[in-house]
């Protein structure tokens, strides 16, 4: 077992790779071992969501690829979203001389995605000889014969559509693909559905997210509108072919605006959100592998442990970390709370910080370098803050292109805690010039959505910390009132704090292990 994960859990990356795509899809054993299953999100995958919404670093790709090893489906095809979306967009651009309705685009998406299902099933022994003939004959008619992979399928389809529409510009793409011949799309789909039903097998289409969907392009938004309509109609209780389509939470609200019917399109959506306790389980699982690989003697006295239980996961961390540290402001706080409050409750953030903290300084290594020193913890966090903030700005760039420059100008002028009046003054004096708008509400929205600022929770303040609610832990937009007190997230204050004062640290709600699960206690 340990040899399986040795390439991924190293001395330099003690908690492993932070990108699941770095693990080869054929390396199923490693994928499964590094996948922590004892969490709310994994349980909800059993409800067969058609859309997975998550921020960058929330684990969208990992949860998409969990079908490789969890046996929920018997067949799958993994589609490169950028390629097929680009091809569909070009088809729609050719259709725009006529009225293009969401239903038409949805039907086109249905046809194209089902063709990828046909092609994959053709490689299996699922169908009888007669049924296989029907599928093969249809695929031949749309120029998809012996395609080795799904990219080739879509490339061949695109070529066929281009040729057909060049020869007869009045032909519709859907009509071309549905077929007028003896064997049509509906015939092929019918035998596939019957074959799955008789054999009690199921299939899933996987479509990962993109960093930038370029929604501002009309043909792209039309294409996505049709795709959302199709996705919203799939994954019904009796369906044998499902879809998992990933959407970045950073532009989720923009997807809502292009959807022709958000209530229907997003009715089977799953939002990836994490609690501090779940992140600790992920970290403990990887810490156990690290110790088992490189410090077996140190690990032996700590056993036995059940790392599906938070108490045992914390016991493992307490063996390698000091109980408390003194932060930069001179306040003492629990070590795990200090680390967690410097995340936005994303697995990627947590693993990045742990990798940085546990990395051996200067290549030197003691026999047992535990507990990790306070300096290594605070320095490890500090070294990652700028990189983590940069990733947040990049993820939100399609929506807020001036966010980074605006934060550089405005956040150093604010304390850890401030008022709405303070925010207004800072915007007027420093923000308007770079934000690109003189609208205060839009400025507030940007800071709230990227998680730079939150609302202080009344009655939750202590002498040693400020408790704040941030938008990434609510299911709706966080709305502010004139009398609200606000606070800056620790990640952002670590980079942009300019006052030099020793201020109480901010604890984002959800980052403490004893905080209630915000997913069921939403304000």
PDB file of N, CA and C in Angstrom, residues 416-493:
ATOM      1  N   UNK A 416      -8.355  45.353  11.310  1.00  0.00           N
ATOM      2  CA  UNK A 416      -8.974  44.030  11.304  1.00  0.00           C
ATOM      3  C   UNK A 416     -10.488  44.142  11.447  1.00  0.00           C
ATOM      4  N   UNK A 417     -10.945  45.127  12.233  1.00  0.00           N
ATOM      5  CA  UNK A 417     -12.375  45.396  12.385  1.00  0.00           C
ATOM      6  C   UNK A 417     -12.639  46.844  12.017  1.00  0.00           C
ATOM      7  N   UNK A 418     -13.753  47.092  11.304  1.00  0.00           N
ATOM      8  CA  UNK A 418     -14.040  48.446  10.844  1.00  0.00           C
ATOM      9  C   UNK A 418     -15.541  48.603  10.614  1.00  0.00           C
ATOM     10  N   UNK A 419     -15.968  49.813  10.294  1.00  0.00           N
ATOM     11  CA  UNK A 419     -17.388  50.104  10.103  1.00  0.00           C
ATOM     12  C   UNK A 419     -17.709  50.294   8.624  1.00  0.00           C
ATOM     13  N   UNK A 420     -19.007  50.348   8.330  1.00  0.00           N
ATOM     14  CA  UNK A 420     -19.428  50.633   6.956  1.00  0.00           C
ATOM     15  C   UNK A 420     -18.949  52.020   6.533  1.00  0.00           C
ATOM     16  N   UNK A 421     -18.936  52.962   7.492  1.00  0.00           N
ATOM     17  CA  UNK A 421     -18.440  54.300   7.176  1.00  0.00           C
ATOM     18  C   UNK A 421     -16.968  54.277   6.785  1.00  0.00           C
ATOM     19  N   UNK A 422     -16.172  53.473   7.499  1.00  0.00           N
ATOM     20  CA  UNK A 422     -14.754  53.324   7.154  1.00  0.00           C
ATOM     21  C   UNK A 422     -14.605  52.789   5.727  1.00  0.00           C
ATOM     22  N   UNK A 423     -15.415  51.792   5.403  1.00  0.00           N
ATOM     23  CA  UNK A 423     -15.331  51.184   4.072  1.00  0.00           C
ATOM     24  C   UNK A 423     -15.695  52.207   2.996  1.00  0.00           C
ATOM     25  N   UNK A 424     -16.715  53.000   3.248  1.00  0.00           N
ATOM     26  CA  UNK A 424     -17.141  54.018   2.290  1.00  0.00           C
ATOM     27  C   UNK A 424     -16.027  55.037   2.066  1.00  0.00           C
ATOM     28  N   UNK A 425     -15.402  55.510   3.159  1.00  0.00           N
ATOM     29  CA  UNK A 425     -14.329  56.500   3.032  1.00  0.00           C
ATOM     30  C   UNK A 425     -13.137  55.942   2.243  1.00  0.00           C
ATOM     31  N   UNK A 426     -12.782  54.685   2.525  1.00  0.00           N
ATOM     32  CA  UNK A 426     -11.651  54.070   1.826  1.00  0.00           C
ATOM     33  C   UNK A 426     -11.957  53.926   0.334  1.00  0.00           C
ATOM     34  N   UNK A 427     -13.178  53.579   0.025  1.00  0.00           N
ATOM     35  CA  UNK A 427     -13.559  53.449  -1.391  1.00  0.00           C
ATOM     36  C   UNK A 427     -13.477  54.796  -2.094  1.00  0.00           C
ATOM     37  N   UNK A 428     -13.988  55.822  -1.428  1.00  0.00           N
ATOM     38  CA  UNK A 428     -13.994  57.154  -2.047  1.00  0.00           C
ATOM     39  C   UNK A 428     -12.569  57.666  -2.272  1.00  0.00           C
ATOM     40  N   UNK A 429     -11.696  57.461  -1.282  1.00  0.00           N
ATOM     41  CA  UNK A 429     -10.340  58.021  -1.366  1.00  0.00           C
ATOM     42  C   UNK A 429      -9.374  57.164  -2.179  1.00  0.00           C
ATOM     43  N   UNK A 430      -9.554  55.855  -2.147  1.00  0.00           N
ATOM     44  CA  UNK A 430      -8.541  54.978  -2.745  1.00  0.00           C
ATOM     45  C   UNK A 430      -9.090  53.985  -3.785  1.00  0.00           C
ATOM     46  N   UNK A 431     -10.341  53.595  -3.631  1.00  0.00           N
ATOM     47  CA  UNK A 431     -10.856  52.498  -4.465  1.00  0.00           C
ATOM     48  C   UNK A 431     -11.381  52.893  -5.818  1.00  0.00           C
ATOM     49  N   UNK A 432     -12.065  54.030  -5.900  1.00  0.00           N
ATOM     50  CA  UNK A 432     -12.720  54.421  -7.156  1.00  0.00           C
ATOM     51  C   UNK A 432     -11.743  54.492  -8.319  1.00  0.00           C
ATOM     52  N   UNK A 433     -10.552  54.964  -8.040  1.00  0.00           N
ATOM     53  CA  UNK A 433      -9.569  55.195  -9.111  1.00  0.00           C
ATOM     54  C   UNK A 433      -9.157  53.915  -9.820  1.00  0.00           C
ATOM     55  N   UNK A 434      -9.236  52.777  -9.121  1.00  0.00           N
ATOM     56  CA  UNK A 434      -8.745  51.525  -9.720  1.00  0.00           C
ATOM     57  C   UNK A 434      -9.829  50.470  -9.895  1.00  0.00           C
ATOM     58  N   UNK A 435     -10.949  50.615  -9.180  1.00  0.00           N
ATOM     59  CA  UNK A 435     -11.962  49.563  -9.212  1.00  0.00           C
ATOM     60  C   UNK A 435     -12.653  49.453 -10.569  1.00  0.00           C
ATOM     61  N   UNK A 436     -12.802  50.597 -11.252  1.00  0.00           N
ATOM     62  CA  UNK A 436     -13.466  50.568 -12.566  1.00  0.00           C
ATOM     63  C   UNK A 436     -14.933  50.935 -12.486  1.00  0.00           C
ATOM     64  N   UNK A 437     -15.386  51.333 -11.299  1.00  0.00           N
ATOM     65  CA  UNK A 437     -16.779  51.737 -11.106  1.00  0.00           C
ATOM     66  C   UNK A 437     -16.831  52.629  -9.879  1.00  0.00           C
ATOM     67  N   UNK A 438     -17.777  53.575  -9.862  1.00  0.00           N
ATOM     68  CA  UNK A 438     -17.936  54.415  -8.670  1.00  0.00           C
ATOM     69  C   UNK A 438     -19.116  53.946  -7.831  1.00  0.00           C
ATOM     70  N   UNK A 439     -19.526  52.684  -8.038  1.00  0.00           N
ATOM     71  CA  UNK A 439     -20.657  52.107  -7.329  1.00  0.00           C
ATOM     72  C   UNK A 439     -20.170  51.414  -6.058  1.00  0.00           C
ATOM     73  N   UNK A 440     -20.526  51.963  -4.900  1.00  0.00           N
ATOM     74  CA  UNK A 440     -20.078  51.414  -3.625  1.00  0.00           C
ATOM     75  C   UNK A 440     -20.585  49.988  -3.413  1.00  0.00           C
ATOM     76  N   UNK A 441     -21.830  49.732  -3.811  1.00  0.00           N
ATOM     77  CA  UNK A 441     -22.397  48.392  -3.617  1.00  0.00           C
ATOM     78  C   UNK A 441     -21.594  47.348  -4.393  1.00  0.00           C
ATOM     79  N   UNK A 442     -21.210  47.659  -5.634  1.00  0.00           N
ATOM     80  CA  UNK A 442     -20.419  46.719  -6.437  1.00  0.00           C
ATOM     81  C   UNK A 442     -19.051  46.477  -5.793  1.00  0.00           C
ATOM     82  N   UNK A 443     -18.467  47.519  -5.213  1.00  0.00           N
ATOM     83  CA  UNK A 443     -17.198  47.397  -4.495  1.00  0.00           C
ATOM     84  C   UNK A 443     -17.354  46.451  -3.301  1.00  0.00           C
ATOM     85  N   UNK A 444     -18.420  46.638  -2.515  1.00  0.00           N
ATOM     86  CA  UNK A 444     -18.697  45.735  -1.392  1.00  0.00           C
ATOM     87  C   UNK A 444     -18.884  44.297  -1.871  1.00  0.00           C
ATOM     88  N   UNK A 445     -19.645  44.143  -2.958  1.00  0.00           N
ATOM     89  CA  UNK A 445     -19.911  42.797  -3.491  1.00  0.00           C
ATOM     90  C   UNK A 445     -18.619  42.081  -3.844  1.00  0.00           C
ATOM     91  N   UNK A 446     -17.695  42.807  -4.477  1.00  0.00           N
ATOM     92  CA  UNK A 446     -16.414  42.210  -4.860  1.00  0.00           C
ATOM     93  C   UNK A 446     -15.661  41.720  -3.629  1.00  0.00           C
ATOM     94  N   UNK A 447     -15.550  42.566  -2.611  1.00  0.00           N
ATOM     95  CA  UNK A 447     -14.800  42.192  -1.403  1.00  0.00           C
ATOM     96  C   UNK A 447     -15.459  41.026  -0.674  1.00  0.00           C
ATOM     97  N   UNK A 448     -16.786  40.991  -0.663  1.00  0.00           N
ATOM     98  CA  UNK A 448     -17.502  39.896  -0.004  1.00  0.00           C
ATOM     99  C   UNK A 448     -17.350  38.593  -0.782  1.00  0.00           C
ATOM    100  N   UNK A 449     -17.497  38.649  -2.099  1.00  0.00           N
ATOM    101  CA  UNK A 449     -17.457  37.422  -2.904  1.00  0.00           C
ATOM    102  C   UNK A 449     -16.081  36.772  -2.905  1.00  0.00           C
ATOM    103  N   UNK A 450     -15.018  37.544  -2.924  1.00  0.00           N
ATOM    104  CA  UNK A 450     -13.684  36.936  -2.921  1.00  0.00           C
ATOM    105  C   UNK A 450     -13.268  36.514  -1.509  1.00  0.00           C
ATOM    106  N   UNK A 451     -14.085  36.877  -0.516  1.00  0.00           N
ATOM    107  CA  UNK A 451     -13.782  36.480   0.867  1.00  0.00           C
ATOM    108  C   UNK A 451     -12.768  37.370   1.544  1.00  0.00           C
ATOM    109  N   UNK A 452     -12.585  38.591   1.036  1.00  0.00           N
ATOM    110  CA  UNK A 452     -11.618  39.517   1.652  1.00  0.00           C
ATOM    111  C   UNK A 452     -12.180  40.118   2.926  1.00  0.00           C
ATOM    112  N   UNK A 453     -13.487  40.398   2.935  1.00  0.00           N
ATOM    113  CA  UNK A 453     -14.100  40.949   4.127  1.00  0.00           C
ATOM    114  C   UNK A 453     -15.331  40.127   4.502  1.00  0.00           C
ATOM    115  N   UNK A 454     -15.705  40.201   5.778  1.00  0.00           N
ATOM    116  CA  UNK A 454     -16.900  39.541   6.267  1.00  0.00           C
ATOM    117  C   UNK A 454     -17.593  40.428   7.279  1.00  0.00           C
ATOM    118  N   UNK A 455     -18.679  39.917   7.828  1.00  0.00           N
ATOM    119  CA  UNK A 455     -19.448  40.669   8.808  1.00  0.00           C
ATOM    120  C   UNK A 455     -19.155  40.136  10.209  1.00  0.00           C
ATOM    121  N   UNK A 456     -18.821  41.018  11.125  1.00  0.00           N
ATOM    122  CA  UNK A 456     -18.580  40.614  12.517  1.00  0.00           C
ATOM    123  C   UNK A 456     -19.875  40.056  13.095  1.00  0.00           C
ATOM    124  N   UNK A 457     -19.765  38.907  13.773  1.00  0.00           N
ATOM    125  CA  UNK A 457     -20.946  38.278  14.369  1.00  0.00           C
ATOM    126  C   UNK A 457     -21.193  38.913  15.731  1.00  0.00           C
ATOM    127  N   UNK A 458     -22.314  39.591  15.899  1.00  0.00           N
ATOM    128  CA  UNK A 458     -22.590  40.257  17.193  1.00  0.00           C
ATOM    129  C   UNK A 458     -22.626  39.251  18.339  1.00  0.00           C
ATOM    130  N   UNK A 459     -22.012  39.620  19.448  1.00  0.00           N
ATOM    131  CA  UNK A 459     -22.050  38.783  20.638  1.00  0.00           C
ATOM    132  C   UNK A 459     -21.042  37.654  20.650  1.00  0.00           C
ATOM    133  N   UNK A 460     -20.250  37.527  19.560  1.00  0.00           N
ATOM    134  CA  UNK A 460     -19.291  36.416  19.487  1.00  0.00           C
ATOM    135  C   UNK A 460     -17.853  36.872  19.718  1.00  0.00           C
ATOM    136  N   UNK A 461     -17.663  38.181  19.943  1.00  0.00           N
ATOM    137  CA  UNK A 461     -16.306  38.693  20.130  1.00  0.00           C
ATOM    138  C   UNK A 461     -15.753  38.304  21.501  1.00  0.00           C
ATOM    139  N   UNK A 462     -14.451  38.096  21.552  1.00  0.00           N
ATOM    140  CA  UNK A 462     -13.756  37.817  22.811  1.00  0.00           C
ATOM    141  C   UNK A 462     -12.612  38.823  22.954  1.00  0.00           C
ATOM    142  N   UNK A 463     -12.005  38.829  24.130  1.00  0.00           N
ATOM    143  CA  UNK A 463     -10.881  39.738  24.356  1.00  0.00           C
ATOM    144  C   UNK A 463      -9.704  39.417  23.439  1.00  0.00           C
ATOM    145  N   UNK A 464      -9.628  38.141  23.000  1.00  0.00           N
ATOM    146  CA  UNK A 464      -8.447  37.733  22.224  1.00  0.00           C
ATOM    147  C   UNK A 464      -8.737  37.520  20.741  1.00  0.00           C
ATOM    148  N   UNK A 465      -9.994  37.581  20.310  1.00  0.00           N
ATOM    149  CA  UNK A 465     -10.252  37.427  18.876  1.00  0.00           C
ATOM    150  C   UNK A 465     -11.581  38.057  18.473  1.00  0.00           C
ATOM    151  N   UNK A 466     -11.728  38.238  17.137  1.00  0.00           N
ATOM    152  CA  UNK A 466     -12.950  38.755  16.516  1.00  0.00           C
ATOM    153  C   UNK A 466     -13.545  37.618  15.696  1.00  0.00           C
ATOM    154  N   UNK A 467     -14.832  37.379  15.800  1.00  0.00           N
ATOM    155  CA  UNK A 467     -15.485  36.300  15.051  1.00  0.00           C
ATOM    156  C   UNK A 467     -16.256  36.916  13.886  1.00  0.00           C
ATOM    157  N   UNK A 468     -16.015  36.414  12.674  1.00  0.00           N
ATOM    158  CA  UNK A 468     -16.667  36.986  11.497  1.00  0.00           C
ATOM    159  C   UNK A 468     -17.320  35.940  10.608  1.00  0.00           C
ATOM    160  N   UNK A 469     -18.366  36.369   9.927  1.00  0.00           N
ATOM    161  CA  UNK A 469     -19.054  35.516   8.960  1.00  0.00           C
ATOM    162  C   UNK A 469     -18.608  35.921   7.558  1.00  0.00           C
ATOM    163  N   UNK A 470     -18.176  34.948   6.751  1.00  0.00           N
ATOM    164  CA  UNK A 470     -17.714  35.229   5.397  1.00  0.00           C
ATOM    165  C   UNK A 470     -18.609  34.517   4.386  1.00  0.00           C
ATOM    166  N   UNK A 471     -18.687  35.082   3.193  1.00  0.00           N
ATOM    167  CA  UNK A 471     -19.687  34.613   2.227  1.00  0.00           C
ATOM    168  C   UNK A 471     -19.472  33.170   1.794  1.00  0.00           C
ATOM    169  N   UNK A 472     -18.239  32.663   1.873  1.00  0.00           N
ATOM    170  CA  UNK A 472     -18.018  31.289   1.427  1.00  0.00           C
ATOM    171  C   UNK A 472     -18.627  30.260   2.383  1.00  0.00           C
ATOM    172  N   UNK A 473     -19.157  30.719   3.537  1.00  0.00           N
ATOM    173  CA  UNK A 473     -19.823  29.781   4.448  1.00  0.00           C
ATOM    174  C   UNK A 473     -21.331  30.016   4.517  1.00  0.00           C
ATOM    175  N   UNK A 474     -21.882  30.731   3.550  1.00  0.00           N
ATOM    176  CA  UNK A 474     -23.340  30.872   3.496  1.00  0.00           C
ATOM    177  C   UNK A 474     -23.815  30.439   2.119  1.00  0.00           C
ATOM    178  N   UNK A 475     -25.083  30.072   2.020  1.00  0.00           N
ATOM    179  CA  UNK A 475     -25.613  29.561   0.763  1.00  0.00           C
ATOM    180  C   UNK A 475     -26.176  30.661  -0.116  1.00  0.00           C
ATOM    181  N   UNK A 476     -26.096  31.892   0.365  1.00  0.00           N
ATOM    182  CA  UNK A 476     -26.664  33.028  -0.358  1.00  0.00           C
ATOM    183  C   UNK A 476     -25.655  34.173  -0.291  1.00  0.00           C
ATOM    184  N   UNK A 477     -26.008  35.289  -0.895  1.00  0.00           N
ATOM    185  CA  UNK A 477     -25.140  36.453  -0.795  1.00  0.00           C
ATOM    186  C   UNK A 477     -25.234  37.053   0.604  1.00  0.00           C
ATOM    187  N   UNK A 478     -24.099  37.478   1.133  1.00  0.00           N
ATOM    188  CA  UNK A 478     -24.047  38.098   2.459  1.00  0.00           C
ATOM    189  C   UNK A 478     -24.388  39.581   2.292  1.00  0.00           C
ATOM    190  N   UNK A 479     -25.528  39.983   2.800  1.00  0.00           N
ATOM    191  CA  UNK A 479     -25.969  41.371   2.650  1.00  0.00           C
ATOM    192  C   UNK A 479     -25.593  42.179   3.887  1.00  0.00           C
ATOM    193  N   UNK A 480     -25.170  43.417   3.654  1.00  0.00           N
ATOM    194  CA  UNK A 480     -24.683  44.267   4.742  1.00  0.00           C
ATOM    195  C   UNK A 480     -25.667  45.384   5.060  1.00  0.00           C
ATOM    196  N   UNK A 481     -25.763  45.708   6.355  1.00  0.00           N
ATOM    197  CA  UNK A 481     -26.539  46.858   6.791  1.00  0.00           C
ATOM    198  C   UNK A 481     -25.618  47.978   7.240  1.00  0.00           C
ATOM    199  N   UNK A 482     -26.155  49.198   7.299  1.00  0.00           N
ATOM    200  CA  UNK A 482     -25.335  50.367   7.639  1.00  0.00           C
ATOM    201  C   UNK A 482     -24.723  50.264   9.038  1.00  0.00           C
ATOM    202  N   UNK A 483     -25.379  49.534   9.929  1.00  0.00           N
ATOM    203  CA  UNK A 483     -24.874  49.433  11.304  1.00  0.00           C
ATOM    204  C   UNK A 483     -23.968  48.223  11.523  1.00  0.00           C
ATOM    205  N   UNK A 484     -23.755  47.422  10.483  1.00  0.00           N
ATOM    206  CA  UNK A 484     -22.906  46.230  10.629  1.00  0.00           C
ATOM    207  C   UNK A 484     -21.448  46.620  10.850  1.00  0.00           C
ATOM    208  N   UNK A 485     -20.774  45.848  11.686  1.00  0.00           N
ATOM    209  CA  UNK A 485     -19.323  45.954  11.797  1.00  0.00           C
ATOM    210  C   UNK A 485     -18.714  44.882  10.901  1.00  0.00           C
ATOM    211  N   UNK A 486     -17.593  45.205  10.288  1.00  0.00           N
ATOM    212  CA  UNK A 486     -16.977  44.323   9.308  1.00  0.00           C
ATOM    213  C   UNK A 486     -15.573  43.934   9.756  1.00  0.00           C
ATOM    214  N   UNK A 487     -15.021  42.902   9.088  1.00  0.00           N
ATOM    215  CA  UNK A 487     -13.669  42.458   9.425  1.00  0.00           C
ATOM    216  C   UNK A 487     -12.966  41.957   8.172  1.00  0.00           C
ATOM    217  N   UNK A 488     -11.632  41.961   8.223  1.00  0.00           N
ATOM    218  CA  UNK A 488     -10.812  41.500   7.100  1.00  0.00           C
ATOM    219  C   UNK A 488     -10.392  40.055   7.361  1.00  0.00           C
ATOM    220  N   UNK A 489     -10.465  39.221   6.339  1.00  0.00           N
ATOM    221  CA  UNK A 489     -10.056  37.816   6.473  1.00  0.00           C
ATOM    222  C   UNK A 489      -8.555  37.737   6.761  1.00  0.00           C
ATOM    223  N   UNK A 490      -8.135  36.789   7.637  1.00  0.00           N
ATOM    224  CA  UNK A 490      -6.711  36.681   8.000  1.00  0.00           C
ATOM    225  C   UNK A 490      -5.773  36.528   6.808  1.00  0.00           C
ATOM    226  N   UNK A 491      -6.198  35.824   5.766  1.00  0.00           N
ATOM    227  CA  UNK A 491      -5.336  35.689   4.586  1.00  0.00           C
ATOM    228  C   UNK A 491      -5.030  37.052   3.983  1.00  0.00           C
ATOM    229  N   UNK A 492      -6.062  37.889   3.877  1.00  0.00           N
ATOM    230  CA  UNK A 492      -5.895  39.194   3.238  1.00  0.00           C
ATOM    231  C   UNK A 492      -5.198  40.186   4.166  1.00  0.00           C
ATOM    232  N   UNK A 493      -5.498  40.110   5.469  1.00  0.00           N
ATOM    233  CA  UNK A 493      -4.813  41.035   6.378  1.00  0.00           C
ATOM    234  C   UNK A 493      -3.335  40.678   6.491  1.00  0.00           C
TER     235      UNK A 493
END
